[in-house]
JSON list of C-alpha atoms in Angstrom, two decimals:
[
{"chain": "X", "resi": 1, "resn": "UNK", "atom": "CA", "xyz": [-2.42, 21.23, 22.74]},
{"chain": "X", "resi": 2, "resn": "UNK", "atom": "CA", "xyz": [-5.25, 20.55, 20.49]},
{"chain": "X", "resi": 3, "resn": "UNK", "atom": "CA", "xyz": [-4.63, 17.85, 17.56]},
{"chain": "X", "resi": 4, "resn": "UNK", "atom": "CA", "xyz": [-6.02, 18.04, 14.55]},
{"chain": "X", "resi": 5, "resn": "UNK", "atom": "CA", "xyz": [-5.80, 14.39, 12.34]},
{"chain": "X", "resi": 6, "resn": "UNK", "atom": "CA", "xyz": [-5.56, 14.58, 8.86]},
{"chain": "X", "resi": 7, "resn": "UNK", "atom": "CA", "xyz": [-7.34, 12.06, 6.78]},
{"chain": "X", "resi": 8, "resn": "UNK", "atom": "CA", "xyz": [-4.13, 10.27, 5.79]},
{"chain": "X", "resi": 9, "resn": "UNK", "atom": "CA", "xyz": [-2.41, 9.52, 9.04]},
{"chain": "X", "resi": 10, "resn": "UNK", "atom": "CA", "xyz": [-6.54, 8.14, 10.13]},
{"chain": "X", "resi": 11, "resn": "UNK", "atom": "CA", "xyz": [-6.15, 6.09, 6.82]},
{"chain": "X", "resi": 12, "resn": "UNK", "atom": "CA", "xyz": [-2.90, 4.66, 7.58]},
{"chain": "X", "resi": 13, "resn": "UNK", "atom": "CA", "xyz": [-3.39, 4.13, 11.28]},
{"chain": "X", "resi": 14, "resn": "UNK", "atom": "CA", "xyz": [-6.32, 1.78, 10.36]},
{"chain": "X", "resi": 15, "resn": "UNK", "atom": "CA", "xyz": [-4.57, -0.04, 7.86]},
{"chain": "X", "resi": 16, "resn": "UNK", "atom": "CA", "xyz": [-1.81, -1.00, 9.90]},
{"chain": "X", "resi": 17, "resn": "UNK", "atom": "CA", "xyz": [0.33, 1.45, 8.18]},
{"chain": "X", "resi": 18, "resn": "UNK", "atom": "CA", "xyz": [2.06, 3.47, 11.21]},
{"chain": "X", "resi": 19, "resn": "UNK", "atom": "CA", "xyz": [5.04, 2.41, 13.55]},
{"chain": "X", "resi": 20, "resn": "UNK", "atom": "CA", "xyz": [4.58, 1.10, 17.12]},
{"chain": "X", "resi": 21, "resn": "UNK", "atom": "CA", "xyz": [5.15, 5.37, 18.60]},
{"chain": "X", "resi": 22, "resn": "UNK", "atom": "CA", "xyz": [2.24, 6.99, 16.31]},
{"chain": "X", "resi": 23, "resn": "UNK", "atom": "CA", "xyz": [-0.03, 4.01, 16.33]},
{"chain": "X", "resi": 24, "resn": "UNK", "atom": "CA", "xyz": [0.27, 4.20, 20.29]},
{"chain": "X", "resi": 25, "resn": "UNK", "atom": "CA", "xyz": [-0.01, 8.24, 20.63]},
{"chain": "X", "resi": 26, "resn": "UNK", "atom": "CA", "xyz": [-3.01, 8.10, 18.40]},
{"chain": "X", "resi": 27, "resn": "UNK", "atom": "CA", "xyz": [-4.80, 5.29, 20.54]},
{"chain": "X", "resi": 28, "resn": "UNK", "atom": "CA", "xyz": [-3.88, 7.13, 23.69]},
{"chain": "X", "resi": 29, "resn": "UNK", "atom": "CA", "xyz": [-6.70, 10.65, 22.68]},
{"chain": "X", "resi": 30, "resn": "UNK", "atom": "CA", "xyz": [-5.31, 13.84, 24.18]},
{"chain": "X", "resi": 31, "resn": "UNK", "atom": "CA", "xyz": [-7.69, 15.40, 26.36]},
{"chain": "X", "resi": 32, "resn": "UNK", "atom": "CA", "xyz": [-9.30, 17.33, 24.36]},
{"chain": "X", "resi": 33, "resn": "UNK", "atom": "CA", "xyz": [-9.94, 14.91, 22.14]},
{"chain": "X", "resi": 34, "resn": "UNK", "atom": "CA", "xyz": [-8.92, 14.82, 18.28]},
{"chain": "X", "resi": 35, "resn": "UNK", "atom": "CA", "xyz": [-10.80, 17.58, 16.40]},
{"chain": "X", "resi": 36, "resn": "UNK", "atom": "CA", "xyz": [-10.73, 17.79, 12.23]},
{"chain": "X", "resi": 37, "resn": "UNK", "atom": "CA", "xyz": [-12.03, 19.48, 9.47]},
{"chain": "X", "resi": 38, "resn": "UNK", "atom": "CA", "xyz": [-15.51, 17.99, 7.94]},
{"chain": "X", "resi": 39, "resn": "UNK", "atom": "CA", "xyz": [-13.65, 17.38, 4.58]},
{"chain": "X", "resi": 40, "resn": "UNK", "atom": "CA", "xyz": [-12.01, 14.51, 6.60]},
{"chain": "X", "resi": 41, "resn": "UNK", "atom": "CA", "xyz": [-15.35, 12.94, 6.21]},
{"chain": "X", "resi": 42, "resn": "UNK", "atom": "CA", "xyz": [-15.17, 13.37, 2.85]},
{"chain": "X", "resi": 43, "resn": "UNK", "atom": "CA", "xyz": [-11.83, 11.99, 2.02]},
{"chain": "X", "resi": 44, "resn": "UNK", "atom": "CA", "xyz": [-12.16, 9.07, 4.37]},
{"chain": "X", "resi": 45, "resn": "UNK", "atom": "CA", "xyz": [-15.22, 8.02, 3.16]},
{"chain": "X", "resi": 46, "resn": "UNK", "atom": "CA", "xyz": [-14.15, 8.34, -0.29]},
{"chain": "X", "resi": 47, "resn": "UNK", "atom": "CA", "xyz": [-10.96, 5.94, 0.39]},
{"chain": "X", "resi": 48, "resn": "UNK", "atom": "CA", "xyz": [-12.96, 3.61, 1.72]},
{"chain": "X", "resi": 49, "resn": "UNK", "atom": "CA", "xyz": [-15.48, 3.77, -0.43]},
{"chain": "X", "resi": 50, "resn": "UNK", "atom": "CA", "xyz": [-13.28, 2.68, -3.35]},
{"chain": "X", "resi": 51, "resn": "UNK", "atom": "CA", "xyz": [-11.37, -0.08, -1.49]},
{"chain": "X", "resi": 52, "resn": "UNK", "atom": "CA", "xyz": [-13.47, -2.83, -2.31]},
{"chain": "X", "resi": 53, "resn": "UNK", "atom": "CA", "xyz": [-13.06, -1.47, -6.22]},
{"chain": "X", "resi": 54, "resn": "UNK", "atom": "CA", "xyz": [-9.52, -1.48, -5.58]},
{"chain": "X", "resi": 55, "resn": "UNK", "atom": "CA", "xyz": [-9.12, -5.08, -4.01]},
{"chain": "X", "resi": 56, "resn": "UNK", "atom": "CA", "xyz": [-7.26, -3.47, -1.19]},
{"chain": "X", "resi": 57, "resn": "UNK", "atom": "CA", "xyz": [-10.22, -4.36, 1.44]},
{"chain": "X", "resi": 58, "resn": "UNK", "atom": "CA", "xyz": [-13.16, -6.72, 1.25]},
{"chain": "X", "resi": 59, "resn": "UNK", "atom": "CA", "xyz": [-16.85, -4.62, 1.56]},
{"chain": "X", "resi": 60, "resn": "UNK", "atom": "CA", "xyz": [-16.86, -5.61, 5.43]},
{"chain": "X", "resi": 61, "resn": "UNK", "atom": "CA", "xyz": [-13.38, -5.01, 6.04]},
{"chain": "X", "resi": 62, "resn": "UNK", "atom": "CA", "xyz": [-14.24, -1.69, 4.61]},
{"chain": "X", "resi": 63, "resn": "UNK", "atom": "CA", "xyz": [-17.30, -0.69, 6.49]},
{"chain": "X", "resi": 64, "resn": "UNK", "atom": "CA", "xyz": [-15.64, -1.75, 9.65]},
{"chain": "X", "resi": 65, "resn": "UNK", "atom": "CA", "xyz": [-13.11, 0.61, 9.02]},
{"chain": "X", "resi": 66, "resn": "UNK", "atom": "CA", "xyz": [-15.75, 3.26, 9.21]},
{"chain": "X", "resi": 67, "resn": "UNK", "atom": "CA", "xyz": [-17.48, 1.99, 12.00]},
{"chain": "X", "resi": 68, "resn": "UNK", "atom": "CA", "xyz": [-13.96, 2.36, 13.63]},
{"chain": "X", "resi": 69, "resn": "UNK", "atom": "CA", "xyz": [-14.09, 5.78, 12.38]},
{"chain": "X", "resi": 70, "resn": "UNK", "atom": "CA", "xyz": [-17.16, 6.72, 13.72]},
{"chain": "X", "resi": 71, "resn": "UNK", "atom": "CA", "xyz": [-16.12, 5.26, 17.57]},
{"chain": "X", "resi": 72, "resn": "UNK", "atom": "CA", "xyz": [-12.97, 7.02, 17.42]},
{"chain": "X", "resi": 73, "resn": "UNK", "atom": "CA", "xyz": [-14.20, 10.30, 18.96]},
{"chain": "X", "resi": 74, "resn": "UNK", "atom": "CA", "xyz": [-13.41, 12.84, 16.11]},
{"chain": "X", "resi": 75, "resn": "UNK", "atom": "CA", "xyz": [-14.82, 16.34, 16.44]},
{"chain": "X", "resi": 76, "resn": "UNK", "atom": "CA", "xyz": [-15.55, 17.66, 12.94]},
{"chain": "X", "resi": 77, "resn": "UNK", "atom": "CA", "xyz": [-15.43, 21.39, 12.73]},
{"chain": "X", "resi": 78, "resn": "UNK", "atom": "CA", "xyz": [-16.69, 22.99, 9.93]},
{"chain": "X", "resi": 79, "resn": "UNK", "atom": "CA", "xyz": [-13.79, 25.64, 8.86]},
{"chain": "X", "resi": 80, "resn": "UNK", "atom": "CA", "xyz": [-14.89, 28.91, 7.54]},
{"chain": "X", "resi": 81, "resn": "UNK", "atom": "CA", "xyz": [-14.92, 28.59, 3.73]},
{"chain": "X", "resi": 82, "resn": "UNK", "atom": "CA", "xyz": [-12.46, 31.48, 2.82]},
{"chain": "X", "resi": 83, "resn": "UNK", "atom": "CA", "xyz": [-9.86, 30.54, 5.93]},
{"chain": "X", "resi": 84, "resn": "UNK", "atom": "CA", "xyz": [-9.29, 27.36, 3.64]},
{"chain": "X", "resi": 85, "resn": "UNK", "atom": "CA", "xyz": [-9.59, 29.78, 0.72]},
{"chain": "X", "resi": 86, "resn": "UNK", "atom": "CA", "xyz": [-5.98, 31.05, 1.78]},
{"chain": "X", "resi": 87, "resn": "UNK", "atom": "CA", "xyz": [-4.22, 28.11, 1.75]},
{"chain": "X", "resi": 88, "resn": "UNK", "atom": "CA", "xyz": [-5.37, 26.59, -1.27]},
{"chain": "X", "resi": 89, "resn": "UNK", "atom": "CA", "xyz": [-3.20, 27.82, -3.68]},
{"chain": "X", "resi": 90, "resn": "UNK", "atom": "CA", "xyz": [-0.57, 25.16, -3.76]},
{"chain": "X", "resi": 91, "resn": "UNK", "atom": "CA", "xyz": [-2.80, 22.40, -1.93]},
{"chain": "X", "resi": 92, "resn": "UNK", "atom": "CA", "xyz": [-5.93, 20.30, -2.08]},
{"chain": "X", "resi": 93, "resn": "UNK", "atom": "CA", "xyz": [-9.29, 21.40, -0.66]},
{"chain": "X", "resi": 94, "resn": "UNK", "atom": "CA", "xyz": [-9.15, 18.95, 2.12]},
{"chain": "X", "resi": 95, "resn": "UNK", "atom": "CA", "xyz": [-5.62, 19.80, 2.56]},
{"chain": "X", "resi": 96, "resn": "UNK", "atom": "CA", "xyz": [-6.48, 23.61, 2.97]},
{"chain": "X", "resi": 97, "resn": "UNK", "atom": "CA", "xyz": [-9.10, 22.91, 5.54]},
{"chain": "X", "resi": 98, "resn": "UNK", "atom": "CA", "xyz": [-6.98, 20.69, 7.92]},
{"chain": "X", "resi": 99, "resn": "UNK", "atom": "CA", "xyz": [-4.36, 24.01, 7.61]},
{"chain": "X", "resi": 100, "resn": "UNK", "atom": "CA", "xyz": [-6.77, 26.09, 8.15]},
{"chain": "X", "resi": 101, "resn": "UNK", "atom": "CA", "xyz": [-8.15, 24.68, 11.40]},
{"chain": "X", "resi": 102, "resn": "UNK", "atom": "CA", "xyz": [-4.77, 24.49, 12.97]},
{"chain": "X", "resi": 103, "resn": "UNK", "atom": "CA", "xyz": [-3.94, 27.67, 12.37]},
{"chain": "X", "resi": 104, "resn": "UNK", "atom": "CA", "xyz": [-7.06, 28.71, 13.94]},
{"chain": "X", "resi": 105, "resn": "UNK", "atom": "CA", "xyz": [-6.29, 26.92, 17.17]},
{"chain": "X", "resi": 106, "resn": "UNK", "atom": "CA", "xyz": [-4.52, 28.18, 19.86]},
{"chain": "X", "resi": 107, "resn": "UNK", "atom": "CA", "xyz": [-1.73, 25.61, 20.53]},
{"chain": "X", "resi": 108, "resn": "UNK", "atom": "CA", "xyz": [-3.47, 23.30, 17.39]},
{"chain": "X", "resi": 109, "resn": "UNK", "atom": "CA", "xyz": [-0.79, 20.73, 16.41]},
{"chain": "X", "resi": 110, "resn": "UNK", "atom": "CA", "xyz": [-1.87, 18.71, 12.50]},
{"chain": "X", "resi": 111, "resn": "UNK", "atom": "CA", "xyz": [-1.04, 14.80, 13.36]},
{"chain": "X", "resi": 112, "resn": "UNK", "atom": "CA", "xyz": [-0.13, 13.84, 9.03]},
{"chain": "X", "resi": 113, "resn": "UNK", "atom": "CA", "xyz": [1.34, 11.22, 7.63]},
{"chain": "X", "resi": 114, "resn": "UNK", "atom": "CA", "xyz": [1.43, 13.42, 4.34]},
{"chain": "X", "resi": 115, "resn": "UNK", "atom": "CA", "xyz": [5.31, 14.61, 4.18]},
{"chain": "X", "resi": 116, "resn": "UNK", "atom": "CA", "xyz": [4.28, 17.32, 1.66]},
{"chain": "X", "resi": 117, "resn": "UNK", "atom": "CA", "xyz": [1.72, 19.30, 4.07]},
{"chain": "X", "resi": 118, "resn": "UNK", "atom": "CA", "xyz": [5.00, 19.55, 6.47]},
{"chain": "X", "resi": 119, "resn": "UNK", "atom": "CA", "xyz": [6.95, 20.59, 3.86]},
{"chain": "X", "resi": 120, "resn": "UNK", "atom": "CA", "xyz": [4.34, 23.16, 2.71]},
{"chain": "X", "resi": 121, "resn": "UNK", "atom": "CA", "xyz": [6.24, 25.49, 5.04]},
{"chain": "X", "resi": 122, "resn": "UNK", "atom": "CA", "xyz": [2.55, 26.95, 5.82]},
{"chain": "X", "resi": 123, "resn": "UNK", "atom": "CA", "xyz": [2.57, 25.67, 9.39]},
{"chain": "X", "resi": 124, "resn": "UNK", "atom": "CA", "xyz": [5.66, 26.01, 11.46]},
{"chain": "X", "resi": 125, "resn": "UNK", "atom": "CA", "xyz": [7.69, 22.90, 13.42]},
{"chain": "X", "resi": 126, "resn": "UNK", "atom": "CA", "xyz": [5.83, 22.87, 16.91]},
{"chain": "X", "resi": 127, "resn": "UNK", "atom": "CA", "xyz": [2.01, 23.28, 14.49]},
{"chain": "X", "resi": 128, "resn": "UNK", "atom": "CA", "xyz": [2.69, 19.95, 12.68]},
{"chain": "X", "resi": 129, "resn": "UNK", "atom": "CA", "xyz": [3.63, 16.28, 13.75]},
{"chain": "X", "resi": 130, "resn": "UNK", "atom": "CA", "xyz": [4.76, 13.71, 10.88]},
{"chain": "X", "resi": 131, "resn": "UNK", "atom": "CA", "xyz": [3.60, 10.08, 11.74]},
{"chain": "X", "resi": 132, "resn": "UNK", "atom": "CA", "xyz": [5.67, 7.31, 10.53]},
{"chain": "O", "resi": 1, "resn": "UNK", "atom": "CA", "xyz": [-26.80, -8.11, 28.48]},
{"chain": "O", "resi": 2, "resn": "UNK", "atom": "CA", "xyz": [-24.59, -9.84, 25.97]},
{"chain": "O", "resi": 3, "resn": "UNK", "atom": "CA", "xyz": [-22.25, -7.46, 23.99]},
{"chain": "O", "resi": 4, "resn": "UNK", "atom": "CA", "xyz": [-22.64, -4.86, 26.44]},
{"chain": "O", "resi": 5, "resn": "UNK", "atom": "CA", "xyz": [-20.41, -3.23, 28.46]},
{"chain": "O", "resi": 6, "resn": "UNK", "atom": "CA", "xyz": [-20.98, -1.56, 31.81]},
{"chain": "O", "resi": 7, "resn": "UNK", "atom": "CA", "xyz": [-19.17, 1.54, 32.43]},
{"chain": "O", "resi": 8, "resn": "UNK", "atom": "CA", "xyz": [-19.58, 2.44, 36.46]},
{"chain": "O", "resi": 9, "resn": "UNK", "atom": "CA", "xyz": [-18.88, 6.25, 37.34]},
{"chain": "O", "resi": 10, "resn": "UNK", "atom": "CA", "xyz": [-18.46, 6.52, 41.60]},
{"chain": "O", "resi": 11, "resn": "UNK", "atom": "CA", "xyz": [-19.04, 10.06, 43.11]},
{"chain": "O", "resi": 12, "resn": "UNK", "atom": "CA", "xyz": [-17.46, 10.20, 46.39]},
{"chain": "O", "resi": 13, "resn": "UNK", "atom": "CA", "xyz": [-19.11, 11.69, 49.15]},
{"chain": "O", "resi": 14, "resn": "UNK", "atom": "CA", "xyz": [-16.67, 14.05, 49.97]},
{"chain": "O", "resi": 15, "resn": "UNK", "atom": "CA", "xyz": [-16.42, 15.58, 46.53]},
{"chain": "O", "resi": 16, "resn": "UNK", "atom": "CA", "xyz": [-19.63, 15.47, 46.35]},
{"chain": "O", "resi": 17, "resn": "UNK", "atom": "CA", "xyz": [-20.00, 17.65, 49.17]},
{"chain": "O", "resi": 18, "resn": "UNK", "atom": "CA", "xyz": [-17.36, 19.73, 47.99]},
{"chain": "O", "resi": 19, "resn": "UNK", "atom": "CA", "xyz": [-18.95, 20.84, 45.28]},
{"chain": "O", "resi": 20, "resn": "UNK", "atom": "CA", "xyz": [-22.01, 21.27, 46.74]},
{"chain": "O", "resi": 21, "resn": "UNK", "atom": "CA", "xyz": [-20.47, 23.99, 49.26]},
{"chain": "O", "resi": 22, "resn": "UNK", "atom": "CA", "xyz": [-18.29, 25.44, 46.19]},
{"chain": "O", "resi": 23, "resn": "UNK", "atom": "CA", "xyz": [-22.14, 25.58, 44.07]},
{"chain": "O", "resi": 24, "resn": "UNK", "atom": "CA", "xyz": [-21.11, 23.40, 41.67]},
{"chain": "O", "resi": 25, "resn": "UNK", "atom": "CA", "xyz": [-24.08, 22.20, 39.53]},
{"chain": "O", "resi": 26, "resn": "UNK", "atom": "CA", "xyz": [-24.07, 18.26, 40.08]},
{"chain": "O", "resi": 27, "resn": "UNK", "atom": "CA", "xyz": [-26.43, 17.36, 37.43]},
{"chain": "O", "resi": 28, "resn": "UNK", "atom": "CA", "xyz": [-24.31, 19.01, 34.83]},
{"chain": "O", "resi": 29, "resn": "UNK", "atom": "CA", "xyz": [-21.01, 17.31, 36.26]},
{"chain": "O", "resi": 30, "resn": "UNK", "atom": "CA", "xyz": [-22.59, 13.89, 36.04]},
{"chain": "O", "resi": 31, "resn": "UNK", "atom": "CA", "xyz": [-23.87, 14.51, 32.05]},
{"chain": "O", "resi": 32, "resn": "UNK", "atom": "CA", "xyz": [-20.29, 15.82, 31.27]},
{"chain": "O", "resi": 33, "resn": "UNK", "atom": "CA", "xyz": [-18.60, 12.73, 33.13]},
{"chain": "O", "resi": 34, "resn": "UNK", "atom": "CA", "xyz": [-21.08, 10.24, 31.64]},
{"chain": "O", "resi": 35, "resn": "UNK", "atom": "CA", "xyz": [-20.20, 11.95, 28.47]},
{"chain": "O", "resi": 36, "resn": "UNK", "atom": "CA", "xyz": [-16.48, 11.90, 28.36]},
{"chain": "O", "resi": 37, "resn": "UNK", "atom": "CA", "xyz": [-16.57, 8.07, 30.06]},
{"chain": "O", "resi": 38, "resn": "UNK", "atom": "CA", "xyz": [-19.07, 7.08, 27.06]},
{"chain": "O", "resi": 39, "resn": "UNK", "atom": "CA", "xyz": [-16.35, 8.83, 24.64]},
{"chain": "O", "resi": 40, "resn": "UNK", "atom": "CA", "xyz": [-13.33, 6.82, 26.32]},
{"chain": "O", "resi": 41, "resn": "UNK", "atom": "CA", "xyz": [-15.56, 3.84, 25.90]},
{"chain": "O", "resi": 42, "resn": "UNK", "atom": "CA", "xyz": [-16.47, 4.44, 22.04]},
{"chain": "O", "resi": 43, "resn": "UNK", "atom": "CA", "xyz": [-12.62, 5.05, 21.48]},
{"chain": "O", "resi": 44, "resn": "UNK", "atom": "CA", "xyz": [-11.56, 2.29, 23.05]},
{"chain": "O", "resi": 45, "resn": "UNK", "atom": "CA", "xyz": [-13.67, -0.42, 21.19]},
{"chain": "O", "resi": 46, "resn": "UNK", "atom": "CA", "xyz": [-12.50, 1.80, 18.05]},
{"chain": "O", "resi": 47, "resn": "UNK", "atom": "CA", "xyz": [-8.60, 0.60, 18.79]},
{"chain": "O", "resi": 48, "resn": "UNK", "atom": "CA", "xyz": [-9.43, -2.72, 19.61]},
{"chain": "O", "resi": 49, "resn": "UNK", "atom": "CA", "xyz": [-11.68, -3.46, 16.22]},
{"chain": "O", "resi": 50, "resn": "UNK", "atom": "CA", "xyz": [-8.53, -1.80, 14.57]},
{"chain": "O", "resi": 51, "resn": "UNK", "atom": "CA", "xyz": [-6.14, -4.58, 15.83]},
{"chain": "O", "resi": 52, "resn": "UNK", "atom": "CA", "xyz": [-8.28, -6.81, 14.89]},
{"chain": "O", "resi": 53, "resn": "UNK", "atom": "CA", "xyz": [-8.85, -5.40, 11.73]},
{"chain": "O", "resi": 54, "resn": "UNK", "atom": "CA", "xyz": [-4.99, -5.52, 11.03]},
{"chain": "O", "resi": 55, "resn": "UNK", "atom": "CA", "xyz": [-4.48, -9.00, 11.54]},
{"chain": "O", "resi": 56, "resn": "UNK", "atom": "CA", "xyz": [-6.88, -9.79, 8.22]},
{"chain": "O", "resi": 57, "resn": "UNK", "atom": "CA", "xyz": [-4.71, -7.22, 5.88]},
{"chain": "O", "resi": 58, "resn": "UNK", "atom": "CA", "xyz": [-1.72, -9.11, 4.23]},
{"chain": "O", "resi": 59, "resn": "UNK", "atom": "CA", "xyz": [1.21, -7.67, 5.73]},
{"chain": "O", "resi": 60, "resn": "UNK", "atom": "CA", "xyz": [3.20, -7.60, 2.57]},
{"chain": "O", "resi": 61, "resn": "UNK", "atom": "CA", "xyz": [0.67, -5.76, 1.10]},
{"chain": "O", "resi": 62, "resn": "UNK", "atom": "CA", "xyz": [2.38, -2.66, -0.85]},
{"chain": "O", "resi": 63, "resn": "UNK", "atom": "CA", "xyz": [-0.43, 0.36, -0.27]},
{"chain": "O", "resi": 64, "resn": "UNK", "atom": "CA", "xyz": [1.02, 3.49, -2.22]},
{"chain": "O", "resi": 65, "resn": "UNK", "atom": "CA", "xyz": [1.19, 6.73, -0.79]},
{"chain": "O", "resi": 66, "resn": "UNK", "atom": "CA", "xyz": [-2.10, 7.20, 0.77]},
{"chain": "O", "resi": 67, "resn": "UNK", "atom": "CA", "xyz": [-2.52, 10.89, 0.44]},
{"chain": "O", "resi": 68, "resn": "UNK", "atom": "CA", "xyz": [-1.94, 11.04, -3.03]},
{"chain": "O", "resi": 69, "resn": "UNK", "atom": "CA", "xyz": [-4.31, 8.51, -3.46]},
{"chain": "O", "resi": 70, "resn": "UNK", "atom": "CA", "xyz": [-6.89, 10.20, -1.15]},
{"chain": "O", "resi": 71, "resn": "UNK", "atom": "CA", "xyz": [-6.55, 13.46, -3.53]},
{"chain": "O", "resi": 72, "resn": "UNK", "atom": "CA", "xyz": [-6.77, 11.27, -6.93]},
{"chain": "O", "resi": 73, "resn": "UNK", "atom": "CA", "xyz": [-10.09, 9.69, -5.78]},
{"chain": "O", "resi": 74, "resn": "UNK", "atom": "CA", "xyz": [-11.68, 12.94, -4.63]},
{"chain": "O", "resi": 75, "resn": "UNK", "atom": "CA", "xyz": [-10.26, 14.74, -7.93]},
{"chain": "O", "resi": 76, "resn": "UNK", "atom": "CA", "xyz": [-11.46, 11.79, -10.23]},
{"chain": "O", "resi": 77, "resn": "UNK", "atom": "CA", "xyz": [-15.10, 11.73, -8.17]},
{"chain": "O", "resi": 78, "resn": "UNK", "atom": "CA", "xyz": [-15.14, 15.87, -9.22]},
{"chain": "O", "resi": 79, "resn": "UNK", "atom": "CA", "xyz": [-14.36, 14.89, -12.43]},
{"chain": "O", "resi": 80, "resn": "UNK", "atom": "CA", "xyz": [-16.85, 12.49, -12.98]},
{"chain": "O", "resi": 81, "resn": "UNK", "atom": "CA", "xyz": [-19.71, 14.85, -11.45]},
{"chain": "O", "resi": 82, "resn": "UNK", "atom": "CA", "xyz": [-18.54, 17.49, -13.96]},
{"chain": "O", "resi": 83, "resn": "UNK", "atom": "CA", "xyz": [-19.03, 15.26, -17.13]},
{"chain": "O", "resi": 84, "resn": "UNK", "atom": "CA", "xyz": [-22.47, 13.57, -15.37]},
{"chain": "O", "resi": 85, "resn": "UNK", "atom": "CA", "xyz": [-25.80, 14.28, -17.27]},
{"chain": "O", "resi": 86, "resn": "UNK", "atom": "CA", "xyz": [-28.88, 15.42, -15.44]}
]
């Protein structure tokens, strides 16, 4: 099985956000590793980037958030521009390219805490995992 | 060395001569196992600056839905770009 993490479950895993079972699974790596798309930079960047705007997160609390980011051992994978194309219809660019790498993987699982990608109906039960 | 932290890989002799006989390149062994132990070690001081990150967020704190919010920043960021002036 190779898990893909989408920008929101990363997001809510460092704020505290997900329950005792996901928080644990996604601090215990599978072997080979987490792997995601490279607009997970992007949107995890740009979340953090505002959160000092926002007043959610002080500037430090913010950049150690991507410092923890950086450690954490994500592969990025830059997915083939009209593979995301596909999907895109009904969902965001970043959205599109985290489908689009799953379905690309043999045995790829997407690790979301968005309940609309699972609901998408684009990947099927065993190609999706909702954190909570 | 303060800070630092000493990760100790052990080849045992055995092995070692197992995968001599089975042509095994060594060298290449070692780089992936220094590799994947430097990962392990990267990842684990990730999760433990996380904890300690959550203890300084308010845990009444009400965040939204974070992946709407993720695609409202990165739509309002396109949006801005689009009105920009050279």
């Amino acid at each position: 099985m190779t898990v893909v993490l989408d920008a929101s479950a990363m997001i809510d895993w460092l704020l505290g956000r997900l329950g005792g079972e996901a928080a644990a699974d996604l601090e215990r790596p599978p072997d080979e590793g987490f792997v995601a798309p490279t607009a997970f930079r992007y949107e995890v960047g740009q979340y953090f980037r505002h959160a000092p705007h926002n007043g959610e997160l002080t500037v430090e609390q913010a950049t150690a958030a991507m410092e923890i980011v950086a450690d954490f051992g994500i592969e990025l994978v830059d997915v083939p521009v009209l593979d995301a194309w596909q999907h895109v219809g009904r969902l965001s660019w970043g959205d599109a390219e985290h489908i689009a790498l799953t379905l690309s993987l043999d045995g790829g699982v997407l690790w979301t805490t968005d309940a609309r990608l699972t609901r998408s109906g684009v990947l099927t039960e065993n190609q999706h995992r909702l954190l909570v | 060395m303060a800070g630092m932290r000493r990760t100790t890989i052990t080849v045992e002799a055995d092995n070692l001569a197992a995968a001599r006989e089975l042509g095994i390149n060594i060298a290449e062994v070692s780089r992936k196992a220094i590799a994947g132990a430097v990962r392990e070690a990267r990842h684990r001081r990730a999760v433990e600056r996380a904890h300690r990150l959550w203890v300084e967020l308010p845990a009444d704190r009400e965040w939204g839905d974070t992946a709407r919010k993720v695609d409202k920043l990165v739509a309002d960021e396109m949006a801005a770009d689009s009105t920009a002036r050279p």
